[in-house]
mmCIF file of C-alpha atoms in Angstrom:
data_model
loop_
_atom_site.group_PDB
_atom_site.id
_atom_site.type_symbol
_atom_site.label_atom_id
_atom_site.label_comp_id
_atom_site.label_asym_id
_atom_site.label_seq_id
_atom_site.Cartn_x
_atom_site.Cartn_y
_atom_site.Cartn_z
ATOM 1 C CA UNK A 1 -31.031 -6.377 -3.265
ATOM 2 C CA UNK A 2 -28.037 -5.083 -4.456
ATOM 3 C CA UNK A 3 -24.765 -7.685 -4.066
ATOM 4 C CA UNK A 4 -22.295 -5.934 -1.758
ATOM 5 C CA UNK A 5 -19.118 -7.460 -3.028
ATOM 6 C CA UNK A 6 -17.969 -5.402 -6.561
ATOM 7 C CA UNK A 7 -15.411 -7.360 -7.903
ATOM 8 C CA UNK A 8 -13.593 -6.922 -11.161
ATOM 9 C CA UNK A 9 -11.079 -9.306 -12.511
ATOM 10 C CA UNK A 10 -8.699 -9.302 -15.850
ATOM 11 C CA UNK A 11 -6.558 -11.784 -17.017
ATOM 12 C CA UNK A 12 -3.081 -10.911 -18.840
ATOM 13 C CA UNK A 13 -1.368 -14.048 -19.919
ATOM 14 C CA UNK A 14 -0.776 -16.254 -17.229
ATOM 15 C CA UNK A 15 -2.283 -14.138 -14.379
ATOM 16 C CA UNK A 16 -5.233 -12.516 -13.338
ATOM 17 C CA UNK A 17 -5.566 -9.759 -11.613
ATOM 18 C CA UNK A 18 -8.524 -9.165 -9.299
ATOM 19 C CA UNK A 19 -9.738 -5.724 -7.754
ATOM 20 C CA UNK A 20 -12.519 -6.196 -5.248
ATOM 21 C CA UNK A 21 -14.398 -3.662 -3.118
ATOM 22 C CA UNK A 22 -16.828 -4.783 -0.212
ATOM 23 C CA UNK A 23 -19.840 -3.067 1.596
ATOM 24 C CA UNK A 24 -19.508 -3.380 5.308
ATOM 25 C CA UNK A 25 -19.725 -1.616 8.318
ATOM 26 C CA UNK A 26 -16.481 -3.234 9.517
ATOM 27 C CA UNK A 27 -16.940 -1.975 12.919
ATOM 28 C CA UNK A 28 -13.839 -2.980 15.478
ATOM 29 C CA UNK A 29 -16.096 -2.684 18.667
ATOM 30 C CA UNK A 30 -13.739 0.220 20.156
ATOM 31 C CA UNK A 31 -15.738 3.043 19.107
ATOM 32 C CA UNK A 32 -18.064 4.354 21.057
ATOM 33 C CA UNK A 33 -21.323 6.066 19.379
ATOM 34 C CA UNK A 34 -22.377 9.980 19.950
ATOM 35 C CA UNK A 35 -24.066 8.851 23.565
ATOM 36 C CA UNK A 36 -21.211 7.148 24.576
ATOM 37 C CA UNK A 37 -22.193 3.648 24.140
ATOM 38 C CA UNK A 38 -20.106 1.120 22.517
ATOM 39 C CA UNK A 39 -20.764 0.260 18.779
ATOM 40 C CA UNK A 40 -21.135 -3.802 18.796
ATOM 41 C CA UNK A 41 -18.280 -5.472 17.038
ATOM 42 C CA UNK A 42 -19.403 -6.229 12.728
ATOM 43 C CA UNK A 43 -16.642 -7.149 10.546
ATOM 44 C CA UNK A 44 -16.164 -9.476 7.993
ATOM 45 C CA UNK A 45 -13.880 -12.701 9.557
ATOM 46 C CA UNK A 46 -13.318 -14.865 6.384
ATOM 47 C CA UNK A 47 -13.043 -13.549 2.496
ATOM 48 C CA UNK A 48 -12.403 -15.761 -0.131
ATOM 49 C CA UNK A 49 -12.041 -16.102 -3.507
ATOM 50 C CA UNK A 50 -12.267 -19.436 -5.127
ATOM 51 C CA UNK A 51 -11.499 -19.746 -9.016
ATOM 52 C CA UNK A 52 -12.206 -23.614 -10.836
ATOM 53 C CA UNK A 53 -13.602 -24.914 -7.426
ATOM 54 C CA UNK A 54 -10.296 -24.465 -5.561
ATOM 55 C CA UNK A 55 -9.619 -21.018 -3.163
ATOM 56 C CA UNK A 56 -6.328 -18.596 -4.668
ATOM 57 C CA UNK A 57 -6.672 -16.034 -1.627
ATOM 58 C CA UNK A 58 -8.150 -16.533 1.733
ATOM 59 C CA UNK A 59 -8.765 -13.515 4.288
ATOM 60 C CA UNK A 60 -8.783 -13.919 7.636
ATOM 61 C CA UNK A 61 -9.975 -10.826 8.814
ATOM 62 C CA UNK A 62 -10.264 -8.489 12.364
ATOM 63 C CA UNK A 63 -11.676 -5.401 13.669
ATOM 64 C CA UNK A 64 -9.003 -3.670 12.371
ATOM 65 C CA UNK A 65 -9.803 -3.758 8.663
ATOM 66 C CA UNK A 66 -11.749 -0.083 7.814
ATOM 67 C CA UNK A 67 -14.780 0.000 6.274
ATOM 68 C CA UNK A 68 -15.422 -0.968 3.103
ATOM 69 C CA UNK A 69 -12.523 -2.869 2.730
ATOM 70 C CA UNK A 70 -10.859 -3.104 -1.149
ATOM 71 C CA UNK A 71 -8.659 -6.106 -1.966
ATOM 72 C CA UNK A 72 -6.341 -6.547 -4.507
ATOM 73 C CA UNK A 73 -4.347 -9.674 -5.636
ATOM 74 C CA UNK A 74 -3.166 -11.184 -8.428
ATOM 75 C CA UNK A 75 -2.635 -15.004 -9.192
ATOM 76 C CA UNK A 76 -0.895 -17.484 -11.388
ATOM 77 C CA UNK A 77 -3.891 -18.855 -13.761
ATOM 78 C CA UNK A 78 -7.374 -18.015 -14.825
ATOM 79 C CA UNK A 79 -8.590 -17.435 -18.655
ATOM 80 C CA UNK A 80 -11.094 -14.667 -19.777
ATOM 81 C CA UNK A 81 -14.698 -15.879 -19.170
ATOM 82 C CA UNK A 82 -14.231 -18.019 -16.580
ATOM 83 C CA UNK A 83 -16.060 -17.698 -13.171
ATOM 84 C CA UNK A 84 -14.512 -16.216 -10.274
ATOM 85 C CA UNK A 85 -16.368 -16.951 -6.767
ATOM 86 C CA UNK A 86 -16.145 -14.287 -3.820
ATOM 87 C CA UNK A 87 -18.013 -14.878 -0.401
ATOM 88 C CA UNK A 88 -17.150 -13.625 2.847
ATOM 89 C CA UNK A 89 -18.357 -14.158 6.740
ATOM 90 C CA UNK A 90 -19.075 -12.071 9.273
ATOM 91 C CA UNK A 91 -18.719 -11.869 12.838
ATOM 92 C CA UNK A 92 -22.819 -12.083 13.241
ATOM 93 C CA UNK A 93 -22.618 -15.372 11.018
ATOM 94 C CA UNK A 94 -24.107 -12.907 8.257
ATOM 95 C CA UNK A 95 -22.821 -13.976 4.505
ATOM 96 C CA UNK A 96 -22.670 -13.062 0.694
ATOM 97 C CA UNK A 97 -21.137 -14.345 -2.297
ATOM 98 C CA UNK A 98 -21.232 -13.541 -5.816
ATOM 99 C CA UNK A 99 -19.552 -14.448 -9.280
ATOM 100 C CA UNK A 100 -17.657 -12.389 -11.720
ATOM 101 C CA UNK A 101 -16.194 -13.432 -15.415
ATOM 102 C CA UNK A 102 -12.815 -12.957 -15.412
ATOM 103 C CA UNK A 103 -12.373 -10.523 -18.503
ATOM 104 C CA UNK B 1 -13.262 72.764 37.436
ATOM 105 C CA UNK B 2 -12.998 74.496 33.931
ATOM 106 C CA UNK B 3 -9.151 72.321 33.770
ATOM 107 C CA UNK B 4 -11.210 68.989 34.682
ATOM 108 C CA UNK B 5 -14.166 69.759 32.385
ATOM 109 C CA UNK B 6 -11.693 70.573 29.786
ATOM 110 C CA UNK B 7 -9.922 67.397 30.288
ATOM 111 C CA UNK B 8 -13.328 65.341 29.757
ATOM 112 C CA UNK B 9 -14.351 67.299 26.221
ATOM 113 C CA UNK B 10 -10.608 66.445 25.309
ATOM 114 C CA UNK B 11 -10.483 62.951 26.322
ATOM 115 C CA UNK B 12 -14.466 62.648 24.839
ATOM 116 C CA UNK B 13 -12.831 64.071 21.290
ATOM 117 C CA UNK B 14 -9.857 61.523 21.025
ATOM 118 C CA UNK B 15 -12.831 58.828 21.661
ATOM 119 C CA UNK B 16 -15.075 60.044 19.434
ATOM 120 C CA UNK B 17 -11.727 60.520 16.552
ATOM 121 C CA UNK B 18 -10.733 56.657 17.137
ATOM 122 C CA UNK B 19 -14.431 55.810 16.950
ATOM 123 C CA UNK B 20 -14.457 57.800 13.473
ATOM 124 C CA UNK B 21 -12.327 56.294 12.202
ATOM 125 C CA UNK B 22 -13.278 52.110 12.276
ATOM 126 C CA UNK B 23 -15.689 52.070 9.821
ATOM 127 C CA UNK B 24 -13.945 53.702 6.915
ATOM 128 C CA UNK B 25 -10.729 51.526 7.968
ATOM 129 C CA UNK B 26 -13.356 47.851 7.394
ATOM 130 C CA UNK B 27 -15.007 49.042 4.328
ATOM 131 C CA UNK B 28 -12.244 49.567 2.278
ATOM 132 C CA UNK B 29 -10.370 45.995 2.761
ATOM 133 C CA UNK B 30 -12.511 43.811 1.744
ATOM 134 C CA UNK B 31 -11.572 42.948 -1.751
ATOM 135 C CA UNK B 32 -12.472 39.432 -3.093
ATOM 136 C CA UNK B 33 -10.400 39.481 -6.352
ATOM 137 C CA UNK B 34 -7.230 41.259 -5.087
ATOM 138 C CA UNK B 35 -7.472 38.403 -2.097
ATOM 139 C CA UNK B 36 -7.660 35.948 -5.111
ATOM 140 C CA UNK B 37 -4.700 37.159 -6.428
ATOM 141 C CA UNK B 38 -2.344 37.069 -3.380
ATOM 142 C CA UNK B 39 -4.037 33.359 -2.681
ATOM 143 C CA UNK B 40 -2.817 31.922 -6.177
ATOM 144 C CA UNK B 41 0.424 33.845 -5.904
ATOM 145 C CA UNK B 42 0.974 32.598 -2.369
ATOM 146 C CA UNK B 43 0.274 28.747 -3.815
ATOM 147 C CA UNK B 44 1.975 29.449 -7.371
ATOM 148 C CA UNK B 45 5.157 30.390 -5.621
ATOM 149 C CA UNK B 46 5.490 27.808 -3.208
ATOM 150 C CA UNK B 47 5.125 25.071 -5.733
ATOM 151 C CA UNK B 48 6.599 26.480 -8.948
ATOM 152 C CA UNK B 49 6.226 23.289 -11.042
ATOM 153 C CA UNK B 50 2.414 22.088 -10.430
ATOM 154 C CA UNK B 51 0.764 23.436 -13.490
ATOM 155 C CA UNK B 52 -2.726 25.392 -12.413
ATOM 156 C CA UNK B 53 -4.754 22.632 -13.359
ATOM 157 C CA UNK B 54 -2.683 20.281 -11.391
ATOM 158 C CA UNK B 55 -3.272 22.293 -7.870
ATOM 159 C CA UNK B 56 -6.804 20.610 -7.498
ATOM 160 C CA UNK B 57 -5.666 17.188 -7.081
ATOM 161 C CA UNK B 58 -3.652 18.244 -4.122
ATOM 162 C CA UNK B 59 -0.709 15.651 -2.761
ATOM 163 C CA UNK B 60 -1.742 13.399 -6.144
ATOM 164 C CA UNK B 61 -0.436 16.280 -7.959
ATOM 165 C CA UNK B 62 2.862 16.319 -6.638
ATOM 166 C CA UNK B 63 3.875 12.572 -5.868
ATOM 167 C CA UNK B 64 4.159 9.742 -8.510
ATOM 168 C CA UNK B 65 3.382 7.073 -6.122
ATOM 169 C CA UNK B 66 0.403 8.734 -4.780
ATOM 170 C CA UNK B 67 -1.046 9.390 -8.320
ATOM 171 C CA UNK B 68 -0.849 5.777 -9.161
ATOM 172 C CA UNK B 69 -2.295 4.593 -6.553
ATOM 173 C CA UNK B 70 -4.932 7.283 -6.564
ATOM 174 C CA UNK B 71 -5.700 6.320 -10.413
ATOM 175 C CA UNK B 72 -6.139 3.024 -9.369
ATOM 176 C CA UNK B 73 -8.844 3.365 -6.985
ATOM 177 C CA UNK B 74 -10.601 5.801 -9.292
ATOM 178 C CA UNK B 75 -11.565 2.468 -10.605
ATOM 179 C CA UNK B 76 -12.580 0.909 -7.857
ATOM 180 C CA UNK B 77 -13.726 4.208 -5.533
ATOM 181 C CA UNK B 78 -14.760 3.494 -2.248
ATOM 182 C CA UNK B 79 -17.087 6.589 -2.522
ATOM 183 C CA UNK B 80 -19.089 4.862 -4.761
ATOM 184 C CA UNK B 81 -21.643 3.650 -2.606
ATOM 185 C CA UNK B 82 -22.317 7.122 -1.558
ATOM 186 C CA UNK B 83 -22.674 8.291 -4.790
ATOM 187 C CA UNK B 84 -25.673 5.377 -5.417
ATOM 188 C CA UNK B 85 -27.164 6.748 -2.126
ATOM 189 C CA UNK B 86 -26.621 9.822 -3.023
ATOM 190 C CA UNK B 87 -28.850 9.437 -6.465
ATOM 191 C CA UNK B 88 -31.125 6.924 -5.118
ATOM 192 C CA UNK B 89 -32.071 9.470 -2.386
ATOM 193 C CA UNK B 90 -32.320 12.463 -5.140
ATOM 194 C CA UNK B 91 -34.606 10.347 -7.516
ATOM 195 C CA UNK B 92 -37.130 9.449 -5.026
ATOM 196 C CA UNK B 93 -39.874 11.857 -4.952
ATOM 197 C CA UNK B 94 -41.222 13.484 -1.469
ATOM 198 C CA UNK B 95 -44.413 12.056 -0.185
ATOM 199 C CA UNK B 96 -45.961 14.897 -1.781
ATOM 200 C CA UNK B 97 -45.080 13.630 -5.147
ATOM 201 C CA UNK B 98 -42.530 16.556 -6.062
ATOM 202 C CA UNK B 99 -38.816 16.519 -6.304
ATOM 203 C CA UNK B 100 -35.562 17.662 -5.394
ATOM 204 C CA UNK B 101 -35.446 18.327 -9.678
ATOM 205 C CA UNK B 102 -38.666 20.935 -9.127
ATOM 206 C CA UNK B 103 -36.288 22.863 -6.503
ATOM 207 C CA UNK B 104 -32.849 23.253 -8.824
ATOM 208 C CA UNK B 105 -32.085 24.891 -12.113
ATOM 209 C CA UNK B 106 -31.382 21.988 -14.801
ATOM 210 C CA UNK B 107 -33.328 19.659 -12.344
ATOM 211 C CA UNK B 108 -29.970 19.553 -9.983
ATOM 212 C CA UNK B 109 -27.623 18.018 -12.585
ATOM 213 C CA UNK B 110 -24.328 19.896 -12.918
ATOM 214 C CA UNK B 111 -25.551 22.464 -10.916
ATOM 215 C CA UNK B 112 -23.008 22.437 -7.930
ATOM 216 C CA UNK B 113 -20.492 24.459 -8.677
ATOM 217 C CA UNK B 114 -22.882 27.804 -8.214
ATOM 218 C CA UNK B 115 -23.205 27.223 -4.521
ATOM 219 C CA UNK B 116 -22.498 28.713 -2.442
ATOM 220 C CA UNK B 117 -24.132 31.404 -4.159
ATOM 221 C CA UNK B 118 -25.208 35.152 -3.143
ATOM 222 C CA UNK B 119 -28.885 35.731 -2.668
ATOM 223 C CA UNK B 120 -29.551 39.589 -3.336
ATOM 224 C CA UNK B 121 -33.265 39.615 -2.632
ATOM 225 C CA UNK B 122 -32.627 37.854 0.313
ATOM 226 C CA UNK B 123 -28.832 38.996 1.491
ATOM 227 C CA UNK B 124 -27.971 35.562 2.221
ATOM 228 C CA UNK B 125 -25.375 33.144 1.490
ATOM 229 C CA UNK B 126 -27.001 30.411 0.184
ATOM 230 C CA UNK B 127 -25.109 26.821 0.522
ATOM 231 C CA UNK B 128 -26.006 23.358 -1.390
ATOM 232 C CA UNK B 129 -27.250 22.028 1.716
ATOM 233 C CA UNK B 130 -29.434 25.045 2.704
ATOM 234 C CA UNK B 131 -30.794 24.882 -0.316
ATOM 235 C CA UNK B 132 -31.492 21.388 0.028
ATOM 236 C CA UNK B 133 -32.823 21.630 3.004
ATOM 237 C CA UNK B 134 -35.502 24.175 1.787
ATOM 238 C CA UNK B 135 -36.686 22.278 -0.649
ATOM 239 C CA UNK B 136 -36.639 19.430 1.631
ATOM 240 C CA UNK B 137 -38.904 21.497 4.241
ATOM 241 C CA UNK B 138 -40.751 23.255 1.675
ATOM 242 C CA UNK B 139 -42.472 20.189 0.175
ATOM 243 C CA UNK B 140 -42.808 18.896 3.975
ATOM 244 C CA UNK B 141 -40.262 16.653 4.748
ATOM 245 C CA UNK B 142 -37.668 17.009 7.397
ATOM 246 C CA UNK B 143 -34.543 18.375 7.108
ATOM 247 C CA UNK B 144 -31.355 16.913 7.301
ATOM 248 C CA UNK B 145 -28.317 17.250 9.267
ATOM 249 C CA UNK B 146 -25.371 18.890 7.791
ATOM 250 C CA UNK B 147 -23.159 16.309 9.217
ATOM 251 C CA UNK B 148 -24.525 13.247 9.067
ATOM 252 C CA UNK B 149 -24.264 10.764 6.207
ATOM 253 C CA UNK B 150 -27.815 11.436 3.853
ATOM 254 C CA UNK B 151 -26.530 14.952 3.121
ATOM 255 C CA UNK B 152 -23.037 13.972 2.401
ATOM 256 C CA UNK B 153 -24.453 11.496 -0.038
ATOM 257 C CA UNK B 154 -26.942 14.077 -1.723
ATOM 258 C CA UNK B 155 -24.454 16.579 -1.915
ATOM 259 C CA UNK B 156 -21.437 14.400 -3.146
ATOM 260 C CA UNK B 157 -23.838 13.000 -5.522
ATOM 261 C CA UNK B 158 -24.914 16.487 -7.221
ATOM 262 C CA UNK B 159 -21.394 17.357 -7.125
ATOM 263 C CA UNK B 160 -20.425 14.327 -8.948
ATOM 264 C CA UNK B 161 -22.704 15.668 -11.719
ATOM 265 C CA UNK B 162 -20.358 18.420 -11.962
ATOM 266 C CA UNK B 163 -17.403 16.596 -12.432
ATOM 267 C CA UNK B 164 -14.734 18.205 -14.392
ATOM 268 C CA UNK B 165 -16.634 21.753 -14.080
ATOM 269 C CA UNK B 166 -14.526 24.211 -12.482
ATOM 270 C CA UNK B 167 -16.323 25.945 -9.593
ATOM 271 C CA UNK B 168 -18.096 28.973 -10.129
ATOM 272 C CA UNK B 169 -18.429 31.061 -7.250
ATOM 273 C CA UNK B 170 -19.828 35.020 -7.645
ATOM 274 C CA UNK B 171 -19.469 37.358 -5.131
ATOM 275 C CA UNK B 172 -21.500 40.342 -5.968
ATOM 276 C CA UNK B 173 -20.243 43.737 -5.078
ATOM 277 C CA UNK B 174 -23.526 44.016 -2.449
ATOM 278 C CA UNK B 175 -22.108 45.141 0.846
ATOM 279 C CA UNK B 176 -23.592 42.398 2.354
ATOM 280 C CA UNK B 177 -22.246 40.041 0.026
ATOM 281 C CA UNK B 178 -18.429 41.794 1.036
ATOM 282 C CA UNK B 179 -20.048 41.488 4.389
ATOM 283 C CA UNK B 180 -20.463 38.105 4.408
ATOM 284 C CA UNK B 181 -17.219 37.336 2.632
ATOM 285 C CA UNK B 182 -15.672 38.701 5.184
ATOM 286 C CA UNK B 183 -16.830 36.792 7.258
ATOM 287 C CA UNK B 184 -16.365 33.618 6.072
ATOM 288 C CA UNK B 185 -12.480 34.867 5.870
ATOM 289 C CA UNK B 186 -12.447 35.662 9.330
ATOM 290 C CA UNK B 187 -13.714 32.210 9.868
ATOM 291 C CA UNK B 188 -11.097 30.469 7.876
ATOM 292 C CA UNK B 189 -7.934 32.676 9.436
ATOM 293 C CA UNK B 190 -9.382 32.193 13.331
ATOM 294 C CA UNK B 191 -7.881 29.419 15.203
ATOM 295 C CA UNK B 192 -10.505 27.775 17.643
ATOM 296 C CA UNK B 193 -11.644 23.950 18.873
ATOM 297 C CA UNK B 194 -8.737 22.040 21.114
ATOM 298 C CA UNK B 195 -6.442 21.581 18.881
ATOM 299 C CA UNK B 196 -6.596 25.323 18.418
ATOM 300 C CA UNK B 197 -6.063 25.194 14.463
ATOM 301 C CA UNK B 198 -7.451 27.487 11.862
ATOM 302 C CA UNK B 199 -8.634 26.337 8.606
ATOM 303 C CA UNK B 200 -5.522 28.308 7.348
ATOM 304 C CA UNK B 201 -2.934 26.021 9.840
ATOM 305 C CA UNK B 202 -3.264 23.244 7.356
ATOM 306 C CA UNK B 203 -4.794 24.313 4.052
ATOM 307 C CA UNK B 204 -2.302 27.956 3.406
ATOM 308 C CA UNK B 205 0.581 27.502 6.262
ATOM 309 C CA UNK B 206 1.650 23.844 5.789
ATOM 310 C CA UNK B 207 0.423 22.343 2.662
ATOM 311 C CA UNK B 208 3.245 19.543 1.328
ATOM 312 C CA UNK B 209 3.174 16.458 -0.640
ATOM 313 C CA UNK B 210 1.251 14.694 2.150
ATOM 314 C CA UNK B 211 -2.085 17.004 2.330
ATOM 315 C CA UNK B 212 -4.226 19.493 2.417
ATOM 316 C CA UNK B 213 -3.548 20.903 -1.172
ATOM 317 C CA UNK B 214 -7.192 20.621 -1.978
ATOM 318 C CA UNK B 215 -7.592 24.435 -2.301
ATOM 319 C CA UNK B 216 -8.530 26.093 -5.311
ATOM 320 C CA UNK B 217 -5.957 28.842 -6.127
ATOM 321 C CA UNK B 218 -8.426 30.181 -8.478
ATOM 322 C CA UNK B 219 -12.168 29.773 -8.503
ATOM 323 C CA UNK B 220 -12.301 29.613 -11.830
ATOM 324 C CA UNK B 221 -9.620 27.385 -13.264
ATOM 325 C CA UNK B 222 -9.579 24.803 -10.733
ATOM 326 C CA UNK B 223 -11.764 21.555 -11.896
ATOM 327 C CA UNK B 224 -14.269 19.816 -9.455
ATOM 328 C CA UNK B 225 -12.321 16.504 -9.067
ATOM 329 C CA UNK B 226 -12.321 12.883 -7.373
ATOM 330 C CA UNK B 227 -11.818 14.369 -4.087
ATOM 331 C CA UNK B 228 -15.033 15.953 -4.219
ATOM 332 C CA UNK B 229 -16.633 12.397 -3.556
ATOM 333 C CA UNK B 230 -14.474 11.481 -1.241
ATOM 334 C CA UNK B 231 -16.566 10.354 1.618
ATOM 335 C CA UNK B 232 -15.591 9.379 3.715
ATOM 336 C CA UNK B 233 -12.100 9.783 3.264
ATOM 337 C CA UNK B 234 -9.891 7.385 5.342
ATOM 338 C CA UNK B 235 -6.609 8.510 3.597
ATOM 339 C CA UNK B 236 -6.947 12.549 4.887
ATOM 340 C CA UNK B 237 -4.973 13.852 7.757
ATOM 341 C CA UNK B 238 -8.122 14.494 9.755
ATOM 342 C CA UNK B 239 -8.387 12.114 13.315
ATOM 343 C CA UNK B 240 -12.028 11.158 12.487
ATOM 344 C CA UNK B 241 -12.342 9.197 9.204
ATOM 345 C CA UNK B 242 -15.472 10.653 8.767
ATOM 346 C CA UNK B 243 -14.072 14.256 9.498
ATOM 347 C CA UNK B 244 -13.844 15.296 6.114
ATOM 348 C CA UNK B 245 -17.375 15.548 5.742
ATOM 349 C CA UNK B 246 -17.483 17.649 8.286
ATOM 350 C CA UNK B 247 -15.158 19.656 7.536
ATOM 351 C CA UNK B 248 -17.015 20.065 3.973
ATOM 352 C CA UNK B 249 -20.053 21.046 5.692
ATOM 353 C CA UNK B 250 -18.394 23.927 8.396
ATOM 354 C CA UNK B 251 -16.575 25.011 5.518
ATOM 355 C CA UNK B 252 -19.708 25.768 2.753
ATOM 356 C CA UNK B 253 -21.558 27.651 5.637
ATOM 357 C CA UNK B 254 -18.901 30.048 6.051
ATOM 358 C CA UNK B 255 -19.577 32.990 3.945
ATOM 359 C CA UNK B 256 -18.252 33.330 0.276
ATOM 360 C CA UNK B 257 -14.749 33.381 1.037
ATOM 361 C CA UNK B 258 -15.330 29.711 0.555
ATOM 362 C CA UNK B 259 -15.538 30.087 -3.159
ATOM 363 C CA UNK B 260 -11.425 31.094 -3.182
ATOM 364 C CA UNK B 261 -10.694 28.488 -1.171
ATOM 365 C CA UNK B 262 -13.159 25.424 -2.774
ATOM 366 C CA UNK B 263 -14.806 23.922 -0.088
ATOM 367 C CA UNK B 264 -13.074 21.202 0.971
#
């Protein structure tokens, strides 16, 4: 199956930018469905991004992030084909992660 | 008696003149390209410096900040996962082995911008989700919603084929085509729901730099754009994040008038 993180990051002398988009529900657990029932709470609580082993940008996240959520950073470092980590956490204890070269 | 009885064939005349007189007033107004005309001018006017081709891109059109950050996402689009939804769904073949390609000219691919479309054998406005939905029912499977999620992604995914192709909506001179234009212009002027808008409140009285420019001034120089596959679209002015397909779907079932406005 498909990853759900896209992530796409470029590196312009001494920083890299990084654009990421996530799949996710993200659902606050305020809305209430078409029969009037509450949807359960399922959002992402922790996103990070972790370049040569160590973590530039840490999330801690809420219901009140929308769906689909799209980061963008930048930070000080990071050459062109090097690995860049993303994995986040949800509030079910559900997880993914994937790698991008920095470009 | 003969005063009262005169009074009755008098009174029965002035009915029967104001009567008369209704249908030849309707017939003659309905005019789809002098409406087109006033629509542009109305839009032209109001924002003198948006070239034509601009008007399509609505608020990203008119603010520098808005555009940037607009391009920007373009390469990251949240409606992206539609779209792959979207074609997934239209590549997988019914249980009966056929496809939604055996139902569409050019197999479906840049096809959108026909529909709605004018269907003289039948005298019917035909939408892209009607005709989705036939094909849908026709090779036994079960339609879809119009406003839930698998038609947004069908349709936003056709329409992405499109991209860049400026809508081409024909409105035939049929009576029934002028019938149902009509229509669908009575539709967009009437204010109704709680809020007691129009379509017109937002999209012809108060369009600014914040929203609802995504009208088509002219059906045929106005590009299908980005917005197209916006769903859903979190940064509209509609209450429901999700409202914008909705709106898209109301909208395309409403008669031709539909094709001055684009569908939005």
């Amino acid at each position: 199956m498909a990853s759900t993180i896209r992530v796409r990051a470029t590196s312009t002398g001494d920083t890299t930018e990084v654009q990421a988009l996530i799949q996710h529900p993200m659902d606050s657990g305020f809305v209430k469905d078409a029969q009037g029932a509450i949807i359960p709470p399922h959002f992402i609580q922790e996103l990070t991004f972790e370049y040569d082993g160590k973590a530039v940008f840490v999330a801690d996240w809420g219901g009140g992030i929308s769906k689909d959520p799209y980061v963008k950073f930048a930070f000080k470092g990071g050459k062109k084909g090097d690995d860049l980590k993303v994995s986040w956490v949800d509030n079910k204890g559900a997880t993914d992660t994937t790698t991008a070269k920095i470009q | 008696m003969s005063a009262r009885f005169a009074i009755h064939v008098a009174s029965a005349a002035l009915a029967l003149l104001t009567f008369a007189s209704l249908p030849a007033n309707a017939a003659d107004t309905v005019d789809p390209a002098a409406d087109a005309k006033v629509f542009k001018k109305f839009f032209t006017d109001k924002f003198p410096k948006l070239g034509l081709e601009d008007f399509v891109n609505g608020p990203y059109s008119m603010n520098e900040d808005l555009h940037k950050q607009w391009e920007e996402k373009e390469q990251f689009p949240p409606y992206e996962f539609s779209l792959e939804a979207g074609k997934e769904m239209f590549s997988k073949p019914f249980k009966n082995g056929k496809s939604y390609e055996d139902c569409f000219p050019n197999k479906g691919i840049g096809v959108r911008q026909n529909y709605p479309y004018f269907d003289e054998k039948e005298g019917k406005v035909v939408t892209l989700e009607l005709a989705l939905n036939r094909c849908r029912e026709a090779n036994g499977e079960a339609p879809f919603s119009y406003v839930k999620d698998d038609m947004a992604a069908l349709t936003a995914y056709m329409a992405f084929t499109s991209r860049g192709k400026p809508m081409d909506i024909k409105i035939p001179g049929d009576p029934r085509a002028l019938e149902a234009y009509q229509k669908g212009k009575e539709y967009f002027y009437t204010r109704r729901g709680q809020l007691n808008f129009s379509c017109a409140t937002c999209h012809i009285q108060s369009p600014s730099i914040r929203r609802t420019m995504n009208i088509a001034i002219s059906n045929i120089t106005c590009p299908m754009s980005a917005t197209d596959c916006r769903f859903p679209a979190r940064e509209r002015g509609h209450e429901d994040r999700d409202a914008q397909v909705y709106l898209r779907r109301d909208a395309s079932g409403h008669g031709c008038y539909v094709g001055i406005g684009r569908e939005h």
